C-alpha cells in the first residue's frame, strides 16, 4: 500500500506541473493578443536573435515617402507609367521578399539602394524575423498630368509573431499506468475508482465471511441442540420403521457382524514367552487320549425344531461356512417344506444364510467353481440352485416335467473344471441327468440305468453316487437293493454307456446309504472307496478300472475289508482329506467314530456320542473339524486336532495295510 501511495503522489505532482505549464502558455498567449502592433513589433524585434536585428535598417529605409519620391522621379509619362506599373509590381514583390528574407537586395531598386553588407550575408544563414510588409495606398494624381494614372502609396505593416512551445514527447514505462484515450485527470480518477472498487469488494468478502461464520456457528448450535434433545417417535413412526425391509436388512447384517466379533474366542492374557511349555502341555493332552472334542453346536429353535439334518457340506472357498439341509417339519405345515441353513463357525446363535425349498431337501453341495452358489436336490425330484447374493428362494430350479427327475434325488455331484463343469444327479428311478448350472430348464444328457436281473422291475434305485479323482466319464452308484455298480456316461472300447451289471460290488444285504472315494492325497489310493449300509456294516472296496472291458459273464467283486463293529444302521462314512488312513463314520446309535487303519482296522480309535441318530457327516478342507448332523436338527462340529495330522511314514504304512487286506 505504501508503494502504491507513493506512485499516486508522484502522478499528482506531475499533473500539477502540467496544469501550471498550461496556465502559463494561456497567459502568454492572452498578453500577446492584447498588445498593440507597434509594441508587438518591438517585442518581436527585441526577442529576435541578433541576425534579425541586422535587417531592421533595410526595413526603415523602405519608408513610404522615399518610395513615392523614387517612383515619381522614374515615371514621367503614360508609357513610362506602364513601365512604372511593371516596375512597381517588381518593387512590391522585392519589398515583400525583403520583408520575408532579412537583408535580401530588392530587384529593380534604384542605384542608391544599399547593397547587402556582411551583416546581411550573415543574417541569411539564420531564421529571419518577419519584416513589415508594403501595401499600396491610394493617392490623388497631380494637376496637369493630363488624366495620368494615379500613383499608389505604400504603407508599412507589421506581423504578429507567436512563440509556440514544441510539442511535448511523452514516454511511458512499466511504472506508469494510464487509461486509453484519457487525460491525466481521467487516469487519476480511474485509479481512484479501482481503489474504491477494491475496497468495496474487500468489504463485501469480509461481510460474506462473517455471514458464513455466523451461519456455521448457528448450524453447530442447532446440531448440538438436536443431539441434546431426545427425539421421541410416535407409535406409527416406530411401527413404520420396524416394518420396513431396509431397516430389517440393516439390523440383520450389522448384528451378524457384531456377533461374529463377539463370538471370536481369543485368550487376550496369553503369554507367548511360555509357548514351549504350552505346546508340551498340548502334546501331553493329545497323547493322553482327549479324543474328539465338541467345539460348536448349531441349533435354532424356530428353524431346526422337529427337523432332521439330511445332508452337510463345507464351503471350499470359505472354510468357516458349513451348509445343512433339513427336511420338512410335520408340526408346521404352513412353513416351507425344505430348508438349507448356512452356518458360520464365528456366528453360533443363528445361521449366516437361510434358503427355502418347496420340498424336502435331500442333498446340498457348494459349487467348487462358484463359491456363492449352492445346489440341492429335493424329494420332489427338483434340482434347486441358490445364490448367497440373492434372496432366500431359489434363483433357478428344474420344472416338474418328464424331461427331468420325477423321483427323489439322493445323489448329486459337481464335476469338471472351471471352464467346463456339470452337475450330475441320480434319482431313485434309475435316471441320471447332466445339467448346466446356468440352465436348469432341461438336462444336457439323460441316462437310464436298468438291470434285467431284478425281480420286480429292471430299474435301479440309486441311493448314493461318487466319482473317483480326475474322473468324469465313469462313476459308482449305490442302490437300494444292496449292490454297487459302475456306470459309464459314454460308450467306450469294450464298454457301453449305462450300468455295468456284470461287475457288481455285492456284499450288503440292505440299501447302501453312502459311498465315498478316497480323496486325492496320493494316486496310489484313488481307486479305494467306502460304502455304508443299513445292514450295520461299512466296507472298503477297490474299484475296477473304468477302461477295462466289462466281463462277459456276471462276476462279483469282493470288498477288501468289512467293518462290523456297529450296533445300528451306518448312515455315512468319509475319508479324511489330509490323512490317508483316517476316516470317520456315523451310525444310528448317535456315535461318531474316528478310525485310523494304520493302528487298528477292527475298532475305532476315538468315539463321540450324541443323544440322536447321526445321518450325515462332513470334513472341512483343512481336516481339523468334522460336522455331524442327525435327527435332533443340531449340527455338531467336533475338533479333531492332531488326530488326522499325517506323519511322514503314514502313506507307506497305509499302502502296506491295503496290500495285506487285498492279499
XYZ file of C-alpha atoms in Angstrom:
663
model
C 0.000 0.000 0.000
C 2.894 2.450 0.701
C 4.358 1.822 -2.737
C 1.002 2.449 -4.335
C 0.549 5.666 -2.344
C 3.977 6.913 -3.483
C 3.090 6.277 -7.126
C -0.170 8.214 -6.713
C 1.661 11.165 -5.116
C 4.156 11.266 -7.999
C 1.358 11.257 -10.553
C -0.479 14.048 -8.710
C 2.700 16.186 -8.698
C 3.211 15.576 -12.419
C -0.381 16.504 -13.135
C 0.005 19.758 -11.159
C 3.136 20.651 -13.153
C 1.314 20.046 -16.416
C -1.529 22.277 -15.279
C 0.885 25.071 -14.308
C 2.648 24.977 -17.686
C -0.699 25.071 -19.467
C -1.798 28.136 -17.500
C 1.479 29.950 -18.306
C 1.028 29.255 -22.005
C -2.542 30.519 -21.915
C -1.491 33.677 -20.055
C 1.341 34.381 -22.522
C -0.994 33.992 -25.492
C -3.563 36.354 -23.947
C -0.957 39.063 -23.318
C 0.304 38.762 -26.863
C -3.190 39.319 -28.292
C -3.862 42.373 -26.078
C -0.609 44.367 -27.015
C -0.695 46.991 -29.981
C 1.129 46.155 -33.234
C 3.996 48.624 -32.638
C 4.690 47.074 -29.210
C 4.451 43.581 -30.698
C 6.908 44.659 -33.412
C 9.265 45.998 -30.776
C 8.923 42.887 -28.656
C 9.386 40.758 -31.728
C 12.430 42.686 -32.705
C 13.781 42.674 -29.201
C 13.118 38.987 -28.794
C 14.608 38.069 -32.154
C 18.165 36.834 -32.329
C 20.969 39.218 -33.440
C 20.801 38.269 -37.160
C 17.242 39.510 -37.301
C 18.265 42.905 -35.795
C 20.557 43.487 -38.789
C 17.558 43.526 -41.171
C 15.891 46.443 -39.315
C 17.812 49.258 -41.241
C 16.675 47.778 -44.514
C 13.071 47.965 -43.428
C 13.453 51.520 -42.115
C 14.950 52.728 -45.399
C 11.926 51.487 -47.247
C 9.780 54.278 -45.924
C 6.625 55.186 -47.808
C 7.736 58.710 -48.676
C 11.011 57.565 -50.091
C 9.236 55.032 -52.217
C 6.874 57.689 -53.589
C 9.748 60.047 -54.474
C 11.583 57.301 -56.200
C 8.561 56.334 -58.253
C 7.832 59.979 -59.276
C 11.386 60.501 -60.388
C 11.401 57.470 -62.556
C 7.945 57.760 -64.150
C 7.326 60.753 -66.443
C 4.618 59.877 -68.965
C 1.839 57.357 -69.671
C 4.254 54.947 -71.399
C 6.559 55.260 -68.553
C 3.505 54.676 -66.346
C 3.086 51.223 -67.849
C 6.720 50.513 -67.214
C 6.219 52.034 -63.813
C 3.380 49.558 -63.213
C 5.640 46.642 -64.123
C 8.445 48.058 -62.068
C 6.049 48.724 -59.250
C 4.979 45.139 -59.240
C 8.584 44.055 -59.171
C 9.321 46.565 -56.449
C 6.417 45.399 -54.383
C 7.476 41.818 -54.895
C 11.029 42.705 -53.955
C 9.849 44.652 -50.971
C 7.739 41.759 -49.892
C 10.637 39.435 -50.359
C 12.754 41.837 -48.386
C 10.186 41.635 -45.615
C 10.322 37.838 -45.702
C 14.085 37.411 -46.041
C 16.026 39.869 -43.934
C 18.945 41.558 -45.641
C 17.992 40.468 -49.223
C 18.509 43.081 -52.059
C 15.448 44.475 -53.763
C 15.499 43.865 -57.560
C 14.700 46.897 -59.672
C 15.610 49.300 -56.893
C 17.474 52.492 -57.539
C 21.174 52.613 -57.718
C 21.082 54.414 -54.425
C 19.762 51.398 -52.689
C 22.214 49.994 -50.292
C 23.811 46.732 -51.190
C 23.796 43.856 -48.743
C 26.629 44.007 -46.410
C 28.372 41.412 -44.326
C 25.681 41.685 -41.683
C 23.024 40.811 -44.295
C 25.029 37.834 -45.503
C 25.415 36.520 -42.052
C 21.740 37.083 -41.332
C 20.721 34.970 -44.341
C 22.036 31.828 -42.631
C 19.728 32.232 -39.647
C 15.987 32.216 -39.360
C 14.831 35.777 -40.399
C 12.320 37.692 -38.355
C 9.235 38.850 -40.271
C 9.680 42.434 -41.645
C 6.910 44.994 -42.229
C 5.062 44.347 -45.468
C 4.487 47.094 -48.065
C 0.885 47.801 -49.024
C -0.206 50.293 -51.710
C -2.120 53.369 -50.541
C -4.451 55.424 -52.811
C -3.121 58.910 -53.887
C -4.505 61.836 -55.898
C -2.951 62.439 -59.303
C -1.173 65.837 -59.611
C -2.839 68.634 -61.517
C -1.836 68.983 -65.112
C -0.992 65.428 -65.579
C -3.479 65.129 -68.346
C -5.528 62.260 -66.860
C -2.480 60.285 -65.985
C -2.825 57.153 -63.847
C -2.646 57.924 -60.161
C 0.355 56.615 -58.324
C -0.194 54.218 -55.401
C 1.028 54.965 -51.944
C 2.684 52.226 -49.866
C 2.351 51.793 -46.115
C 4.412 49.664 -43.754
C 2.618 46.946 -41.766
C 3.882 44.624 -39.047
C 3.127 40.888 -38.475
C 2.369 39.379 -35.105
C 4.731 36.546 -34.190
C 3.566 33.888 -31.692
C 6.145 31.869 -29.823
C 4.600 28.345 -29.641
C 6.365 25.806 -27.425
C 7.409 22.498 -29.008
C 5.102 19.518 -28.604
C 5.899 17.514 -25.537
C 7.059 13.927 -26.120
C 5.580 11.593 -23.522
C 7.423 8.353 -22.806
C 5.811 5.565 -20.792
C 7.456 2.825 -18.823
C 6.311 -0.095 -16.649
C 5.896 2.142 -13.607
C 3.355 4.383 -15.327
C -0.252 3.367 -15.748
C -2.614 5.351 -17.938
C -6.093 4.918 -19.257
C -6.542 4.567 -23.015
C -7.701 7.726 -24.659
C -7.941 9.695 -21.387
C -6.213 12.610 -19.805
C -4.224 12.602 -16.607
C -7.286 13.619 -14.657
C -9.190 10.676 -16.075
C -6.274 8.348 -15.249
C -6.242 9.575 -11.679
C -9.993 9.204 -11.418
C -9.814 5.676 -12.867
C -7.192 4.696 -10.310
C -9.299 6.111 -7.518
C -12.300 4.210 -8.881
C -10.266 0.992 -8.913
C -9.222 1.573 -5.335
C -12.815 2.262 -4.362
C -13.987 -0.932 -6.042
C -11.218 -2.977 -4.431
C -12.199 -1.644 -1.038
C -15.851 -2.409 -1.810
C -15.027 -5.990 -2.847
C -12.861 -6.455 0.223
C -15.648 -5.188 2.436
C -18.111 -7.488 0.653
C -15.848 -10.504 1.183
C -15.443 -9.637 4.824
C -19.193 -9.388 5.241
C -19.728 -12.710 3.417
C -17.075 -14.405 5.564
C -18.646 -13.068 8.685
C -22.064 -14.277 7.482
C -20.667 -17.750 6.821
C -19.079 -17.861 10.231
C -22.353 -16.873 11.801
C -24.226 -19.494 9.756
C -21.752 -22.238 10.699
C -21.938 -21.281 14.340
C -25.725 -21.308 14.142
C -25.753 -24.760 12.484
C -23.367 -26.156 15.080
C -25.511 -24.775 17.835
C -28.611 -26.312 16.265
C -26.823 -29.644 15.851
C -25.748 -29.617 19.484
C -29.277 -28.767 20.450
C -30.647 -31.627 18.354
C -28.148 -34.029 19.858
C -29.040 -32.904 23.323
C -32.723 -33.206 22.551
C -34.140 -36.723 22.683
C -36.381 -37.363 19.748
C -39.386 -39.441 20.584
C -41.111 -41.324 17.821
C -44.798 -41.865 17.681
C -46.239 -45.350 17.598
C -46.972 -45.032 13.882
C -43.427 -43.907 13.081
C -41.926 -46.684 15.179
C -44.119 -49.294 13.511
C -43.237 -47.974 10.042
C -39.508 -48.108 10.762
C -39.593 -51.554 12.293
C -41.718 -52.880 9.458
C -39.544 -51.584 6.638
C -37.446 -54.103 4.758
C -34.373 -51.872 4.595
C -34.292 -51.468 8.354
C -34.654 -55.201 8.907
C -31.883 -55.970 6.395
C -29.604 -53.381 8.002
C -30.157 -54.734 11.508
C -29.685 -58.289 10.285
C -26.389 -57.557 8.572
C -24.876 -55.331 11.260
C -25.912 -57.521 14.141
C -24.395 -60.505 12.376
C -21.102 -58.664 12.091
C -21.175 -57.748 15.771
C -21.959 -61.294 16.792
C -19.020 -62.596 14.768
C -16.688 -60.198 16.537
C -18.074 -61.013 19.989
C -18.071 -64.750 19.388
C -14.417 -64.867 18.437
C -12.689 -66.609 21.316
C -9.173 -65.468 21.891
C -7.171 -65.523 25.082
C -6.035 -61.952 25.484
C -3.904 -62.948 28.503
C -1.823 -65.482 26.609
C 1.890 -65.371 27.431
C 3.907 -66.046 24.293
C 7.083 -66.466 26.300
C 5.637 -69.764 27.565
C 4.855 -71.116 24.109
C 7.164 -74.104 24.522
C 5.513 -75.124 27.788
C 2.037 -74.689 26.265
C 2.964 -76.814 23.259
C 4.328 -79.519 25.549
C 1.167 -79.461 27.627
C -0.955 -79.680 24.480
C 1.066 -82.631 23.260
C 0.569 -84.463 26.544
C -3.159 -83.809 26.405
C -3.438 -85.229 22.903
C -1.373 -88.249 23.783
C -3.435 -88.767 26.881
C -6.444 -89.556 24.698
C -8.656 -86.478 24.765
C -10.250 -87.730 21.548
C -12.920 -85.801 19.681
C -13.880 -82.545 21.334
C -17.202 -80.857 20.677
C -16.329 -77.351 19.532
C -19.667 -75.949 18.319
C -23.324 -76.905 18.185
C -25.628 -75.081 15.763
C -29.302 -75.135 16.574
C -32.149 -72.686 16.036
C -35.480 -73.319 17.752
C -37.506 -71.715 15.006
C -35.540 -73.268 12.162
C -34.397 -76.674 13.420
C -37.261 -77.757 15.645
C -38.842 -81.055 14.535
C -36.488 -81.219 11.555
C -33.635 -83.629 10.882
C -30.371 -82.985 9.081
C -30.418 -84.693 5.684
C -27.006 -83.590 4.390
C -23.935 -81.483 5.247
C -21.364 -79.736 3.055
C -18.409 -77.440 3.821
C -17.521 -74.496 1.593
C -14.354 -74.896 -0.445
C -13.664 -71.150 -0.571
C -14.661 -70.155 2.975
C -13.594 -72.837 5.478
C -15.788 -71.388 8.250
C -19.065 -71.984 6.372
C -20.987 -75.263 6.510
C -24.357 -75.859 4.830
C -27.011 -78.125 6.350
C -30.079 -79.459 4.537
C -33.265 -80.094 6.538
C -36.439 -81.990 5.755
C -39.985 -80.848 6.483
C -41.450 -80.089 9.908
C -44.561 -82.252 10.385
C -45.843 -79.995 13.164
C -45.763 -76.835 10.983
C -47.498 -77.444 7.664
C -47.506 -73.714 6.838
C -43.724 -73.419 6.992
C -41.530 -74.154 3.960
C -41.021 -77.878 3.462
C -37.293 -77.720 2.812
C -34.691 -75.527 4.448
C -30.980 -75.026 3.836
C -29.063 -73.174 6.550
C -25.504 -71.948 6.092
C -23.812 -71.839 9.492
C -20.705 -69.854 10.340
C -18.239 -71.100 12.936
C -17.815 -67.468 14.038
C -21.574 -66.963 14.460
C -23.074 -69.523 16.814
C -26.587 -68.331 17.611
C -28.051 -68.062 14.136
C -27.196 -69.076 10.579
C -25.390 -66.843 8.139
C -27.890 -67.558 5.342
C -31.233 -69.347 5.207
C -32.697 -70.719 1.973
C -36.064 -72.336 1.398
C -37.331 -75.044 -0.936
C -40.821 -76.236 -1.912
C -39.966 -79.813 -0.887
C -37.676 -81.687 1.491
C -34.034 -81.037 0.663
C -32.184 -84.365 0.482
C -28.723 -83.296 -0.723
C -26.822 -79.998 -0.757
C -23.380 -79.009 -2.034
C -21.301 -75.869 -2.601
C -20.193 -75.314 -6.160
C -16.433 -75.760 -6.395
C -16.248 -73.174 -9.172
C -18.774 -70.574 -7.938
C -18.354 -70.019 -4.177
C -21.630 -68.103 -3.832
C -23.718 -70.859 -5.452
C -25.308 -73.790 -3.640
C -27.078 -76.653 -5.402
C -29.515 -79.062 -3.827
C -31.900 -81.849 -4.675
C -35.428 -82.228 -3.343
C -37.692 -85.125 -2.525
C -39.979 -83.997 -5.366
C -37.193 -84.538 -7.915
C -36.400 -80.876 -8.475
C -32.859 -79.572 -8.708
C -32.541 -76.224 -6.928
C -29.901 -73.513 -7.129
C -29.449 -70.765 -4.523
C -27.165 -67.759 -4.559
C -25.902 -66.075 -1.401
C -26.069 -62.720 -3.205
C -29.806 -63.127 -3.862
C -32.792 -63.711 -1.642
C -33.730 -66.849 0.249
C -35.673 -68.540 -2.531
C -34.037 -70.493 -5.382
C -32.795 -68.433 -8.278
C -33.062 -71.447 -10.610
C -34.886 -74.752 -10.398
C -35.891 -77.557 -12.712
C -39.505 -77.899 -13.790
C -41.657 -80.786 -12.631
C -41.834 -82.467 -16.033
C -40.908 -85.814 -17.513
C -37.816 -84.226 -19.109
C -36.051 -84.333 -15.716
C -36.387 -86.137 -12.410
C -39.761 -87.057 -11.036
C -38.498 -89.232 -8.141
C -36.434 -88.322 -5.071
C -32.851 -87.379 -5.871
C -30.422 -88.754 -3.273
C -27.216 -88.317 -5.287
C -25.609 -85.265 -6.879
C -22.068 -84.213 -7.705
C -20.441 -81.214 -9.439
C -17.654 -82.442 -11.724
C -15.393 -80.900 -14.338
C -13.110 -77.887 -14.428
C -13.515 -74.173 -14.005
C -14.376 -73.538 -17.636
C -16.355 -76.757 -18.227
C -18.224 -78.224 -15.287
C -21.535 -80.018 -14.941
C -23.918 -81.177 -12.267
C -24.604 -84.923 -12.252
C -27.732 -86.121 -10.448
C -29.344 -89.539 -9.995
C -32.831 -90.379 -8.716
C -34.383 -93.483 -7.242
C -35.984 -94.431 -10.582
C -32.541 -95.017 -12.126
C -32.424 -91.771 -14.134
C -29.064 -89.994 -14.352
C -29.072 -86.411 -15.683
C -26.351 -83.943 -16.542
C -27.131 -80.234 -16.047
C -25.570 -76.899 -16.787
C -25.728 -74.724 -13.683
C -26.849 -71.672 -15.636
C -29.677 -73.526 -17.407
C -31.856 -75.941 -15.466
C -34.814 -75.912 -17.853
C -33.818 -79.274 -19.287
C -30.896 -81.670 -18.805
C -27.999 -81.787 -21.235
C -27.713 -85.574 -21.022
C -30.073 -88.262 -19.806
C -29.047 -91.825 -18.969
C -31.413 -94.541 -17.764
C -29.933 -97.249 -15.529
C -31.568 -100.639 -15.842
C -30.703 -104.174 -14.731
C -32.529 -107.107 -16.300
C -31.823 -109.434 -13.362
C -34.038 -107.510 -10.965
C -37.169 -109.411 -9.964
C -39.955 -106.840 -9.974
C -38.598 -104.118 -12.259
C -35.441 -103.538 -14.236
C -34.982 -100.061 -12.761
C -32.037 -99.440 -10.467
C -32.889 -97.350 -7.408
C -29.849 -95.120 -6.862
C -29.306 -94.002 -3.253
C -25.743 -92.643 -3.446
C -23.069 -91.836 -6.020
C -19.447 -90.693 -6.216
C -16.695 -90.056 -8.778
C -13.055 -91.014 -8.465
C -10.451 -88.264 -8.575
C -9.959 -86.750 -12.063
C -12.707 -88.939 -13.457
C -15.794 -87.507 -15.141
C -16.875 -90.279 -17.551
C -17.383 -93.142 -15.077
C -18.725 -93.354 -11.516
C -20.048 -95.839 -8.972
C -23.589 -95.834 -7.632
C -25.042 -97.487 -4.556
C -28.528 -98.919 -4.819
C -31.423 -99.675 -2.543
C -31.049 -103.374 -3.423
C -27.619 -103.530 -1.743
C -25.090 -103.915 -4.605
C -22.990 -101.117 -6.032
C -22.430 -100.769 -9.790
C -20.103 -98.987 -12.112
C -21.747 -96.623 -14.616
C -20.274 -95.247 -17.831
C -21.615 -91.977 -19.145
C -20.349 -92.623 -22.682
C -19.551 -95.623 -24.879
C -16.004 -96.865 -24.587
C -13.949 -99.604 -26.106
C -15.471 -102.788 -24.734
C -17.963 -100.845 -22.539
C -21.302 -99.423 -23.371
C -22.849 -96.364 -21.826
C -25.019 -97.187 -18.852
C -24.939 -99.634 -15.955
C -22.333 -102.398 -15.965
C -24.444 -105.168 -14.495
C -21.882 -107.945 -14.872
C -19.372 -106.365 -12.482
C -21.211 -105.763 -9.218
C -19.888 -104.904 -5.794
C -22.112 -107.348 -3.903
C -21.848 -107.655 -0.163
C -24.506 -105.529 1.517
C -27.786 -107.141 2.340
C -29.589 -103.811 2.787
C -29.715 -100.478 0.975
C -26.449 -98.655 0.562
C -26.648 -95.378 2.482
C -23.402 -93.727 1.405
C -20.468 -94.140 -0.975
C -17.200 -92.164 -0.851
C -13.984 -92.444 -2.891
C -10.591 -91.825 -1.336
C -9.565 -88.144 -1.663
C -6.659 -87.228 -3.966
C -3.922 -87.440 -1.329
C -1.838 -89.894 -3.338
C -2.558 -91.531 -6.653
C -1.951 -94.990 -5.153
C -5.241 -94.848 -3.214
C -7.534 -93.194 -5.764
C -9.340 -96.458 -6.526
C -10.416 -97.102 -2.909
C -13.941 -96.277 -1.796
C -16.151 -96.872 1.230
C -19.784 -97.933 1.423
C -22.142 -97.968 4.374
C -25.408 -99.798 4.635
C -28.416 -100.431 6.785
C -27.030 -103.915 7.433
C -24.877 -102.383 10.251
C -21.639 -102.681 8.285
C -19.122 -100.478 6.489
C -16.998 -101.915 3.687
C -13.776 -100.997 1.933
C -13.566 -101.619 -1.846
C -11.048 -101.353 -4.632
C -12.748 -100.080 -7.760
C -12.389 -101.859 -11.055
C -10.533 -99.768 -13.666
C -13.005 -97.849 -15.752
C -11.135 -98.503 -19.019
C -11.132 -102.258 -18.515
C -13.689 -104.073 -20.722
C -16.731 -105.471 -18.990
C -16.796 -109.127 -18.050
C -18.696 -111.343 -20.482
C -20.289 -113.216 -17.586
C -21.608 -111.892 -14.272
C -18.957 -111.602 -11.590
C -18.983 -110.334 -8.029
C -16.260 -108.094 -6.655
C -15.448 -108.728 -3.020
C -14.594 -105.980 -0.512
C -11.117 -105.558 0.878
C -12.371 -105.274 4.429
C -15.644 -105.305 6.385
C -16.083 -103.041 9.431
C -18.774 -104.628 11.577
C -18.210 -103.002 14.977
C -21.582 -101.239 14.842
C -24.829 -101.665 16.783
C -27.140 -99.814 14.412
C -27.536 -98.599 10.861
C -24.407 -96.999 9.441
C -25.559 -93.904 7.608
C -22.367 -92.252 6.451
C -18.587 -92.651 6.216
C -15.989 -90.160 4.894
C -12.219 -90.183 4.382
C -10.004 -87.583 5.976
C -8.885 -85.027 3.354
C -5.309 -84.959 4.717
C -4.546 -88.344 6.314
C -4.620 -91.401 4.018
C -5.593 -93.931 6.703
C -8.071 -91.886 8.784
C -11.829 -91.985 8.223
C -14.985 -91.150 10.173
C -18.344 -92.886 10.371
C -21.789 -92.016 11.751
C -24.471 -94.513 12.765
C -27.999 -94.641 14.062
C -26.846 -95.065 17.651
C -25.591 -91.469 17.678
C -21.914 -92.369 17.650
C -19.282 -90.530 15.664
C -16.331 -92.907 15.218
C -12.839 -91.936 14.122
C -10.825 -94.769 12.523
C -7.104 -94.973 11.883
C -6.441 -98.036 9.734
C -2.699 -97.817 10.337
C -3.347 -98.514 14.039
C -6.406 -100.753 14.031
C -8.813 -101.857 11.303
C -11.276 -103.550 13.643
C -12.145 -100.888 16.211
C -12.301 -97.092 16.019
C -9.576 -95.118 17.736
C -11.889 -92.368 19.078
C -15.621 -92.091 19.690
C -18.080 -89.251 20.321
C -21.653 -89.960 21.383
C -24.801 -87.855 20.938
C -28.415 -88.232 22.012
C -29.796 -88.590 18.497
C -29.025 -90.701 15.487
C -26.443 -89.210 13.150
C -27.420 -89.149 9.487
C -24.560 -87.258 7.858
C -21.016 -86.069 8.472
C -18.519 -83.935 6.562
C -14.841 -82.989 6.918
C -13.650 -79.450 6.400
C -10.860 -78.802 3.889
C -8.013 -78.448 6.446
C -9.087 -81.746 8.031
C -9.298 -80.382 11.587
C -13.078 -80.347 12.046
C -15.917 -82.781 11.444
C -19.536 -81.633 11.169
C -22.213 -84.192 12.071
C -25.984 -83.877 11.958
C -28.884 -86.110 12.849
C -32.487 -86.429 13.857
C -32.417 -83.688 16.501
C -31.724 -80.981 13.893
C -28.485 -79.988 15.615
C -25.263 -79.600 13.651
C -22.313 -80.543 15.875
C -18.786 -79.525 14.947
C -16.020 -81.624 16.508
C -12.411 -80.584 16.774
C -10.152 -83.388 15.595
C -6.922 -81.608 16.447
C -3.811 -83.565 15.523
C -5.601 -86.906 15.244
C -5.811 -86.535 11.479
C -2.422 -84.898 11.008
C -0.320 -87.257 8.858
C 3.191 -88.320 9.699
C 5.905 -88.881 7.117
C 5.544 -92.674 7.176
C 1.726 -92.850 7.238
C 1.441 -93.227 3.489
C 3.802 -96.157 3.384
C 2.077 -97.788 6.339
C -1.328 -97.462 4.739
C -0.072 -98.892 1.475
C 1.213 -101.887 3.429
C -2.161 -102.237 5.224
C -4.065 -102.159 1.923
C -1.765 -104.774 0.474
C -2.359 -107.034 3.453
C -6.138 -106.577 3.206
C -6.111 -107.327 -0.508
C -3.885 -110.407 -0.042
